[in-house]
């Protein structure tokens, strides 16, 4: 059984289909049709809901953390122990919520189909903002598409909603909601079981290891932003899933003198501060990683584990020399991330083995990363490049260069590195290294970019890296080429 709060109503579910998304649960099981399906792939934001969960802040105070999610990519099992808020829950005692009122007064709704998703993103923004902030508003709304091009009044509504925001029913009920969430906090492995399909929800790494050993055919579910597409886009059935999002051990970020250790189930939103503080380029890339709804849900371990050749984080982590800790039963092994990827969607992971955490070295001063995509926000890379050079008295003593989108896996450019290592750091060396990239990669042409464009972009990014290190005052990081 799993338990969660539907606004303030306790829901206990056991026999639901584990492949059921929160979107379809709301619409088909509860008759709450305000949440819309626009794309069923996490691109449009029409299905946005907000999930609240217990969170302890830096001062040790218990709070409810509200985050926007794409309900079309969220399986119901991931609600275990949390609070689900949909657009129907905002109106209170016959009065519109302040974010709804702002949309009305600023004329932010046109055809209206996308409006519930915008309202829920605005609600999450209001809960997480103390004052109007244009940058935060753009970030919060980047994952919501308005086909009527009504963004200006919607941004005006965001400013109004976050300015002198009034207390709402969620604020007045916060203490009670915290108490109720504590009362349903999971204490043992939860389960949804429809007879022919099941999803297990362990609470510890040890329980996960035992379950995965017992069900080696199971699919691991973290954020689900990739896995859910098999259900929503390809109409496949997932007979057995194991949800790892309630394992606190796998959601920790620990900072040591020489490294960060990031649990594989840590959301990309939670990864941001630690990675941005150490490597601003990594932080800038995470700002451009899909949408806020996806970053609130997707995990660093998932972005690695799905072995996509265009995943944004692996090239950066490979260039930094990151490692992963793989767990199987009581056995753990540490593997260089670059050795994890073998071929297209093929990895070195053994049966019943899972990524427990990612180890990211600290103290890499000349690390830079760049992403080339057709648009700035919410887009997949055509090329992603990461550079990490050590230069001593003008001579390159060590070079790590990694790319995504250039091969069947994210990988290092070994010929390029060979041209750099031991050479003087100058434009002639860079041109030799650029030529060597043609030996490292034979990229494919697809709808994102041609093979010629990809190779030339990769070479130009190395030239860009050289220019920026020579003249850091003109630096522009993680640039998009439109």
mmCIF file of N, CA, C and O in Angstrom, residues 261 264 323-327 331-335 353-359:
data_model
loop_
_atom_site.group_PDB
_atom_site.id
_atom_site.type_symbol
_atom_site.label_atom_id
_atom_site.label_comp_id
_atom_site.label_asym_id
_atom_site.label_seq_id
_atom_site.Cartn_x
_atom_site.Cartn_y
_atom_site.Cartn_z
ATOM 1 N N UNK A 261 30.167 13.891 -3.120
ATOM 2 C CA UNK A 261 29.524 12.593 -3.289
ATOM 3 C C UNK A 261 28.029 12.838 -3.359
ATOM 4 O O UNK A 261 27.414 13.324 -2.403
ATOM 5 N N UNK A 264 22.631 8.926 -6.153
ATOM 6 C CA UNK A 264 22.117 8.783 -7.517
ATOM 7 C C UNK A 264 20.669 9.216 -7.651
ATOM 8 O O UNK A 264 20.225 9.575 -8.741
ATOM 9 N N UNK A 323 33.612 9.501 -10.907
ATOM 10 C CA UNK A 323 33.447 8.060 -10.742
ATOM 11 C C UNK A 323 32.034 7.779 -10.262
ATOM 12 O O UNK A 323 31.353 8.652 -9.726
ATOM 13 N N UNK A 324 31.595 6.541 -10.447
ATOM 14 C CA UNK A 324 30.317 6.114 -9.900
ATOM 15 C C UNK A 324 30.546 4.911 -9.004
ATOM 16 O O UNK A 324 31.470 4.117 -9.226
ATOM 17 N N UNK A 325 29.712 4.803 -7.973
ATOM 18 C CA UNK A 325 29.738 3.642 -7.084
ATOM 19 C C UNK A 325 28.550 2.766 -7.455
ATOM 20 O O UNK A 325 27.396 3.204 -7.395
ATOM 21 N N UNK A 326 28.843 1.543 -7.866
ATOM 22 C CA UNK A 326 27.815 0.584 -8.259
ATOM 23 C C UNK A 326 27.623 -0.423 -7.134
ATOM 24 O O UNK A 326 28.596 -0.901 -6.534
ATOM 25 N N UNK A 327 26.371 -0.747 -6.852
ATOM 26 C CA UNK A 327 26.041 -1.637 -5.742
ATOM 27 C C UNK A 327 25.269 -2.841 -6.264
ATOM 28 O O UNK A 327 24.349 -2.705 -7.081
ATOM 29 N N UNK A 331 27.873 -6.005 -2.257
ATOM 30 C CA UNK A 331 29.139 -5.694 -2.928
ATOM 31 C C UNK A 331 29.048 -4.333 -3.618
ATOM 32 O O UNK A 331 28.035 -4.008 -4.247
ATOM 33 N N UNK A 332 30.109 -3.562 -3.485
ATOM 34 C CA UNK A 332 30.208 -2.274 -4.168
ATOM 35 C C UNK A 332 31.490 -2.216 -4.968
ATOM 36 O O UNK A 332 32.509 -2.779 -4.562
ATOM 37 N N UNK A 333 31.437 -1.529 -6.089
ATOM 38 C CA UNK A 333 32.644 -1.276 -6.866
ATOM 39 C C UNK A 333 32.596 0.155 -7.384
ATOM 40 O O UNK A 333 31.524 0.697 -7.643
ATOM 41 N N UNK A 334 33.772 0.736 -7.506
ATOM 42 C CA UNK A 334 33.893 2.100 -8.005
ATOM 43 C C UNK A 334 34.447 2.058 -9.416
ATOM 44 O O UNK A 334 35.456 1.386 -9.678
ATOM 45 N N UNK A 335 33.792 2.754 -10.312
ATOM 46 C CA UNK A 335 34.134 2.701 -11.729
ATOM 47 C C UNK A 335 34.262 4.120 -12.270
ATOM 48 O O UNK A 335 33.429 4.987 -11.965
ATOM 49 N N UNK A 353 22.590 -4.744 -10.540
ATOM 50 C CA UNK A 353 23.520 -3.737 -10.050
ATOM 51 C C UNK A 353 22.946 -2.355 -10.349
ATOM 52 O O UNK A 353 22.348 -2.138 -11.397
ATOM 53 N N UNK A 354 23.131 -1.423 -9.432
ATOM 54 C CA UNK A 354 22.576 -0.088 -9.610
ATOM 55 C C UNK A 354 23.589 0.962 -9.175
ATOM 56 O O UNK A 354 24.498 0.688 -8.384
ATOM 57 N N UNK A 355 23.424 2.165 -9.724
ATOM 58 C CA UNK A 355 24.279 3.287 -9.345
ATOM 59 C C UNK A 355 23.813 3.807 -7.987
ATOM 60 O O UNK A 355 22.663 4.209 -7.835
ATOM 61 N N UNK A 356 24.711 3.792 -7.019
ATOM 62 C CA UNK A 356 24.371 4.281 -5.689
ATOM 63 C C UNK A 356 24.722 5.756 -5.525
ATOM 64 O O UNK A 356 23.947 6.531 -4.959
ATOM 65 N N UNK A 357 25.877 6.167 -6.026
ATOM 66 C CA UNK A 357 26.262 7.572 -5.918
ATOM 67 C C UNK A 357 27.290 7.924 -6.978
ATOM 68 O O UNK A 357 27.898 7.043 -7.609
ATOM 69 N N UNK A 358 27.490 9.220 -7.142
ATOM 70 C CA UNK A 358 28.437 9.769 -8.107
ATOM 71 C C UNK A 358 29.475 10.561 -7.333
ATOM 72 O O UNK A 358 29.121 11.360 -6.453
ATOM 73 N N UNK A 359 30.744 10.347 -7.649
ATOM 74 C CA UNK A 359 31.844 11.043 -6.986
ATOM 75 C C UNK A 359 32.435 12.047 -7.964
ATOM 76 O O UNK A 359 32.942 11.666 -9.026
#
